[in-house]
PDB file of C-alpha atoms and ligand atoms in Angstrom:
ATOM      1  CA  UNK A  20       6.256 -16.618   5.983  1.00  0.00           C
ATOM      2  CA  UNK A  21       3.636 -13.893   6.227  1.00  0.00           C
ATOM      3  CA  UNK A  22       4.391 -10.316   5.162  1.00  0.00           C
ATOM      4  CA  UNK A  23       2.293  -7.263   5.931  1.00  0.00           C
ATOM      5  CA  UNK A  24       2.169  -4.598   3.237  1.00  0.00           C
ATOM      6  CA  UNK A  25       0.894  -1.547   5.133  1.00  0.00           C
ATOM      7  CA  UNK A  26      -0.142   1.730   3.560  1.00  0.00           C
ATOM      8  CA  UNK A  27      -2.800   4.335   2.979  1.00  0.00           C
ATOM      9  CA  UNK A  28      -3.660   3.108  -0.526  1.00  0.00           C
ATOM     10  CA  UNK A  29      -5.808   6.174  -1.242  1.00  0.00           C
ATOM     11  CA  UNK A  30      -6.050   4.824  -3.888  1.00  0.00           C
ATOM     12  CA  UNK A  31      -3.995   1.763  -4.781  1.00  0.00           C
ATOM     13  CA  UNK A  32      -1.808   2.450  -7.867  1.00  0.00           C
ATOM     14  CA  UNK A  33      -0.173   0.170 -10.418  1.00  0.00           C
ATOM     15  CA  UNK A  34       3.062   0.742  -8.493  1.00  0.00           C
ATOM     16  CA  UNK A  35       1.488  -0.732  -5.338  1.00  0.00           C
ATOM     17  CA  UNK A  36       0.023  -3.600  -7.355  1.00  0.00           C
ATOM     18  CA  UNK A  37       3.452  -4.366  -8.801  1.00  0.00           C
ATOM     19  CA  UNK A  38       4.895  -4.614  -5.268  1.00  0.00           C
ATOM     20  CA  UNK A  39       2.065  -6.971  -4.259  1.00  0.00           C
ATOM     21  CA  UNK A  40       2.489  -9.156  -7.350  1.00  0.00           C
ATOM     22  CA  UNK A  41       6.211  -9.493  -6.697  1.00  0.00           C
ATOM     23  CA  UNK A  42       5.733  -9.871  -2.941  1.00  0.00           C
ATOM     24  CA  UNK A  43       3.525 -12.926  -3.320  1.00  0.00           C
ATOM     25  CA  UNK A  44       6.374 -14.696  -5.102  1.00  0.00           C
ATOM     26  CA  UNK A  45       8.619 -14.155  -2.080  1.00  0.00           C
ATOM     27  CA  UNK A  46       6.237 -14.806   0.795  1.00  0.00           C
ATOM     28  CA  UNK A  47       3.640 -17.480   1.543  1.00  0.00           C
ATOM     29  CA  UNK A  48       1.073 -14.821   2.230  1.00  0.00           C
ATOM     30  CA  UNK A  49       0.910 -11.056   1.782  1.00  0.00           C
ATOM     31  CA  UNK A  50      -1.574  -9.144   3.908  1.00  0.00           C
ATOM     32  CA  UNK A  51      -2.308  -5.767   2.372  1.00  0.00           C
ATOM     33  CA  UNK A  52      -3.179  -3.666   5.410  1.00  0.00           C
ATOM     34  CA  UNK A  53      -5.010  -0.400   4.830  1.00  0.00           C
ATOM     35  CA  UNK A  54      -4.267   2.148   7.528  1.00  0.00           C
ATOM     36  CA  UNK A  55      -7.379   3.729   8.960  1.00  0.00           C
ATOM     37  CA  UNK A  56      -6.093   7.097  10.114  1.00  0.00           C
ATOM     38  CA  UNK A  57      -8.872   9.172  11.748  1.00  0.00           C
ATOM     39  CA  UNK A  58      -6.800  12.367  11.451  1.00  0.00           C
ATOM     40  CA  UNK A  59      -6.584  12.093   7.646  1.00  0.00           C
ATOM     41  CA  UNK A  60      -9.328  12.952   5.205  1.00  0.00           C
ATOM     42  CA  UNK A  61      -8.974  10.341   2.466  1.00  0.00           C
ATOM     43  CA  UNK A  62     -10.598  10.499  -0.962  1.00  0.00           C
ATOM     44  CA  UNK A  63     -11.905   6.939  -0.553  1.00  0.00           C
ATOM     45  CA  UNK A  64     -13.331   5.420   2.595  1.00  0.00           C
ATOM     46  CA  UNK A  65     -11.598   2.501   4.254  1.00  0.00           C
ATOM     47  CA  UNK A  66     -14.285   0.136   2.869  1.00  0.00           C
ATOM     48  CA  UNK A  67     -13.883   1.503  -0.660  1.00  0.00           C
ATOM     49  CA  UNK A  68     -10.100   1.124  -0.543  1.00  0.00           C
ATOM     50  CA  UNK A  69     -10.402  -2.445   0.734  1.00  0.00           C
ATOM     51  CA  UNK A  70     -12.891  -3.266  -2.002  1.00  0.00           C
ATOM     52  CA  UNK A  71     -10.665  -1.686  -4.686  1.00  0.00           C
ATOM     53  CA  UNK A  72      -7.626  -3.683  -3.536  1.00  0.00           C
ATOM     54  CA  UNK A  73      -9.588  -6.935  -3.193  1.00  0.00           C
ATOM     55  CA  UNK A  74     -10.893  -6.569  -6.722  1.00  0.00           C
ATOM     56  CA  UNK A  75      -7.565  -5.858  -8.394  1.00  0.00           C
ATOM     57  CA  UNK A  76      -5.747  -8.618  -6.460  1.00  0.00           C
ATOM     58  CA  UNK A  77      -8.448 -11.245  -7.017  1.00  0.00           C
ATOM     59  CA  UNK A  78      -6.079 -13.187  -9.311  1.00  0.00           C
ATOM     60  CA  UNK A  79      -3.631 -13.683  -6.418  1.00  0.00           C
ATOM     61  CA  UNK A  80      -4.636 -16.525  -4.096  1.00  0.00           C
ATOM     62  CA  UNK A  81      -2.193 -15.703  -1.307  1.00  0.00           C
ATOM     63  CA  UNK A  82      -3.233 -12.088  -0.803  1.00  0.00           C
ATOM     64  CA  UNK A  83      -5.470 -10.977   2.015  1.00  0.00           C
ATOM     65  CA  UNK A  84      -6.768  -7.424   2.312  1.00  0.00           C
ATOM     66  CA  UNK A  85      -7.483  -6.034   5.743  1.00  0.00           C
ATOM     67  CA  UNK A  86      -7.421  -2.739   7.623  1.00  0.00           C
ATOM     68  CA  UNK A  87      -5.908  -1.613  10.875  1.00  0.00           C
ATOM     69  CA  UNK A  88      -5.663   1.346  13.205  1.00  0.00           C
ATOM     70  CA  UNK A  89      -2.773   2.295  15.456  1.00  0.00           C
ATOM     71  CA  UNK A  90       0.746   0.997  15.204  1.00  0.00           C
ATOM     72  CA  UNK A  91       1.750  -1.202  12.301  1.00  0.00           C
ATOM     73  CA  UNK A  92       3.932  -3.392  14.526  1.00  0.00           C
ATOM     74  CA  UNK A  93       0.983  -4.089  16.855  1.00  0.00           C
ATOM     75  CA  UNK A  94      -1.047  -5.178  13.864  1.00  0.00           C
ATOM     76  CA  UNK A  95       1.866  -7.322  12.657  1.00  0.00           C
ATOM     77  CA  UNK A  96       2.082  -9.007  16.071  1.00  0.00           C
ATOM     78  CA  UNK A  97      -1.646  -9.646  16.010  1.00  0.00           C
ATOM     79  CA  UNK A  98      -1.313 -11.310  12.606  1.00  0.00           C
ATOM     80  CA  UNK A  99       1.845 -13.163  13.663  1.00  0.00           C
ATOM     81  CA  UNK A 100       3.789 -11.584  10.812  1.00  0.00           C
ATOM     82  CA  UNK A 101       7.436 -10.693  11.237  1.00  0.00           C
ATOM     83  CA  UNK A 102       7.936  -8.954   7.908  1.00  0.00           C
ATOM     84  CA  UNK A 103       6.776  -5.538   6.750  1.00  0.00           C
ATOM     85  CA  UNK A 104       6.889  -5.100   3.001  1.00  0.00           C
ATOM     86  CA  UNK A 105       7.420  -1.660   1.482  1.00  0.00           C
ATOM     87  CA  UNK A 106       8.190  -0.366  -1.989  1.00  0.00           C
ATOM     88  CA  UNK A 107      11.088   2.018  -2.605  1.00  0.00           C
ATOM     89  CA  UNK A 108      10.781   4.347  -5.571  1.00  0.00           C
ATOM     90  CA  UNK A 109      13.409   7.048  -5.521  1.00  0.00           C
ATOM     91  CA  UNK A 110      16.120   8.309  -3.194  1.00  0.00           C
ATOM     92  CA  UNK A 111      13.745  10.742  -1.510  1.00  0.00           C
ATOM     93  CA  UNK A 112      11.649   7.782  -0.272  1.00  0.00           C
ATOM     94  CA  UNK A 113      14.652   6.271   1.401  1.00  0.00           C
ATOM     95  CA  UNK A 114      14.982   8.690   4.312  1.00  0.00           C
ATOM     96  CA  UNK A 115      11.350   8.354   5.408  1.00  0.00           C
ATOM     97  CA  UNK A 116      11.304   4.604   4.846  1.00  0.00           C
ATOM     98  CA  UNK A 117      14.517   4.027   6.780  1.00  0.00           C
ATOM     99  CA  UNK A 118      13.180   6.159   9.636  1.00  0.00           C
ATOM    100  CA  UNK A 119       9.983   4.090   9.699  1.00  0.00           C
ATOM    101  CA  UNK A 120      11.894   0.806   9.561  1.00  0.00           C
ATOM    102  CA  UNK A 121      14.170   1.868  12.423  1.00  0.00           C
ATOM    103  CA  UNK A 122      11.243   3.208  14.457  1.00  0.00           C
ATOM    104  CA  UNK A 123       9.338  -0.033  13.980  1.00  0.00           C
ATOM    105  CA  UNK A 124      12.346  -2.022  15.078  1.00  0.00           C
ATOM    106  CA  UNK A 125      12.616  -0.006  18.297  1.00  0.00           C
ATOM    107  CA  UNK A 126       8.958  -0.818  18.940  1.00  0.00           C
ATOM    108  CA  UNK A 127       9.378  -4.527  18.197  1.00  0.00           C
ATOM    109  CA  UNK A 128      12.758  -6.056  17.552  1.00  0.00           C
ATOM    110  CA  UNK A 129      11.091  -9.127  16.078  1.00  0.00           C
ATOM    111  CA  UNK A 130      10.061  -7.250  12.945  1.00  0.00           C
ATOM    112  CA  UNK A 131      12.039  -6.841   9.718  1.00  0.00           C
ATOM    113  CA  UNK A 132      11.214  -4.434   6.914  1.00  0.00           C
ATOM    114  CA  UNK A 133      11.834  -5.776   3.422  1.00  0.00           C
ATOM    115  CA  UNK A 134      12.024  -3.222   0.622  1.00  0.00           C
ATOM    116  CA  UNK A 135      11.260  -3.974  -2.986  1.00  0.00           C
ATOM    117  CA  UNK A 136      12.540  -1.577  -5.624  1.00  0.00           C
ATOM    118  CA  UNK A 137       9.433  -0.340  -7.389  1.00  0.00           C
ATOM    119  CA  UNK A 138       9.281  -1.143 -11.097  1.00  0.00           C
ATOM    120  CA  UNK A 139      11.112   1.648 -12.914  1.00  0.00           C
ATOM    121  CA  UNK A 140       8.077   2.586 -15.005  1.00  0.00           C
ATOM    122  CA  UNK A 141       6.279   3.491 -11.781  1.00  0.00           C
ATOM    123  CA  UNK A 142       9.128   5.232  -9.982  1.00  0.00           C
ATOM    124  CA  UNK A 143       7.379   8.619 -10.273  1.00  0.00           C
ATOM    125  CA  UNK A 144       3.960   7.338  -9.281  1.00  0.00           C
ATOM    126  CA  UNK A 145       2.082   8.082  -6.073  1.00  0.00           C
ATOM    127  CA  UNK A 146      -1.544   8.132  -4.954  1.00  0.00           C
ATOM    128  CA  UNK A 147      -1.295  11.929  -4.532  1.00  0.00           C
ATOM    129  CA  UNK A 148      -0.134  12.391  -8.119  1.00  0.00           C
ATOM    130  CA  UNK A 149      -3.031  10.252  -9.345  1.00  0.00           C
ATOM    131  CA  UNK A 150      -5.519  12.368  -7.392  1.00  0.00           C
ATOM    132  CA  UNK A 151      -4.008  15.605  -8.665  1.00  0.00           C
ATOM    133  CA  UNK A 152      -4.147  14.500 -12.308  1.00  0.00           C
ATOM    134  CA  UNK A 153      -7.730  13.262 -11.908  1.00  0.00           C
ATOM    135  CA  UNK A 154      -8.809  16.481 -10.191  1.00  0.00           C
ATOM    136  CA  UNK A 155      -7.733  18.462 -13.248  1.00  0.00           C
ATOM    137  CA  UNK A 156      -9.354  16.063 -15.695  1.00  0.00           C
ATOM    138  CA  UNK A 157      -6.211  14.257 -16.894  1.00  0.00           C
ATOM    139  CA  UNK A 158      -6.091  10.598 -17.827  1.00  0.00           C
ATOM    140  CA  UNK A 159      -5.053   8.193 -15.093  1.00  0.00           C
ATOM    141  CA  UNK A 160      -5.891   4.905 -16.826  1.00  0.00           C
ATOM    142  CA  UNK A 161      -2.176   4.076 -17.215  1.00  0.00           C
ATOM    143  CA  UNK A 162      -1.516   4.686 -13.504  1.00  0.00           C
ATOM    144  CA  UNK A 163      -4.153   2.766 -11.568  1.00  0.00           C
ATOM    145  CA  UNK A 164      -6.066  -0.519 -11.937  1.00  0.00           C
ATOM    146  CA  UNK A 165      -9.144  -0.252 -14.157  1.00  0.00           C
ATOM    147  CA  UNK A 166     -11.648  -0.514 -11.306  1.00  0.00           C
ATOM    148  CA  UNK A 167      -9.903   2.322  -9.450  1.00  0.00           C
ATOM    149  CA  UNK A 168      -9.847   4.508 -12.570  1.00  0.00           C
ATOM    150  CA  UNK A 169     -13.631   4.033 -12.845  1.00  0.00           C
ATOM    151  CA  UNK A 170     -14.133   4.953  -9.173  1.00  0.00           C
ATOM    152  CA  UNK A 171     -12.006   8.088  -9.511  1.00  0.00           C
ATOM    153  CA  UNK A 172     -13.789   9.139 -12.703  1.00  0.00           C
ATOM    154  CA  UNK A 173     -17.170   8.811 -11.042  1.00  0.00           C
ATOM    155  CA  UNK A 174     -15.895  10.764  -8.044  1.00  0.00           C
ATOM    156  CA  UNK A 175     -14.782  13.719 -10.160  1.00  0.00           C
ATOM    157  CA  UNK A 176     -17.588  13.645 -12.749  1.00  0.00           C
TER     158      UNK A 176
HETATM  159  O1  LIG B 221       1.117   4.591   2.141  1.00  0.00           O
HETATM  160  P1  LIG B 221       1.802   5.391   3.210  1.00  0.00           P
HETATM  161  O2  LIG B 221       0.927   6.527   3.641  1.00  0.00           O
HETATM  162  O3  LIG B 221       3.190   5.815   2.808  1.00  0.00           O
HETATM  163  O4  LIG B 221       1.959   4.377   4.466  1.00  0.00           O
HETATM  164  C1  LIG B 221       2.535   4.825   5.670  1.00  0.00           C
HETATM  165  C2  LIG B 221       2.289   3.806   6.797  1.00  0.00           C
HETATM  166  C3  LIG B 221       0.826   3.456   6.890  1.00  0.00           C
HETATM  167  C4  LIG B 221       3.072   2.552   6.510  1.00  0.00           C
HETATM  168  C5  LIG B 221       2.807   4.437   8.118  1.00  0.00           C
HETATM  169  O5  LIG B 221       2.271   5.724   8.251  1.00  0.00           O
HETATM  170  C6  LIG B 221       2.436   3.617   9.337  1.00  0.00           C
HETATM  171  O6  LIG B 221       2.953   2.557   9.557  1.00  0.00           O
HETATM  172  N1  LIG B 221       1.497   4.166  10.147  1.00  0.00           N
HETATM  173  C7  LIG B 221       0.965   3.485  11.320  1.00  0.00           C
HETATM  174  C8  LIG B 221       1.469   4.174  12.588  1.00  0.00           C
HETATM  175  C9  LIG B 221       2.826   3.624  12.987  1.00  0.00           C
HETATM  176  O7  LIG B 221       3.007   2.428  13.125  1.00  0.00           O
HETATM  177  N2  LIG B 221       3.802   4.539  13.196  1.00  0.00           N
HETATM  178  C10 LIG B 221       5.142   4.138  13.585  1.00  0.00           C
HETATM  179  C11 LIG B 221       6.034   3.821  12.407  1.00  0.00           C
HETATM  180  S1  LIG B 221       6.567   5.290  11.634  1.00  0.00           S
END
């Protein structure tokens, strides 16, 4: 069974990586799908984000990293995947995630969203928090994969 793990991943965090590492034990293949959203102004380009994710998941043979534009369910259909994988951190995530899962099901009733509870040590962690800490010169080495920490440091130095 193939699962799509969609997201912005700007940048990928250790919380995302934890979801991927646990997802690959549940599914035959996990496709990490980076959303290319032309209306957003990301810190890292789509190519950089793909490269960052590829590098930090290189130890996982059943992970593919790709990008998509438009609706997640259309991309899932294209990849013949019936599962969307998402991490759930805290209660405040739940409302948005449930809304997305229900919306996606109205768009394609063949899709199921599977939530993994994010590891408790990363329950506070988001890409935005990482960027904010880095912007003000704080250490982020405990929050993101090493290659991403290097990229962020060179961005802000
Ligand atoms: O990492 P994020 O930003 O929380 O990921 C959100 C994402 C990419 C999963 C969501 O915005 C998405 O699926 N966007 C694609 C557009 C879409 O399919 N919208 C309908 C479902 S709400």
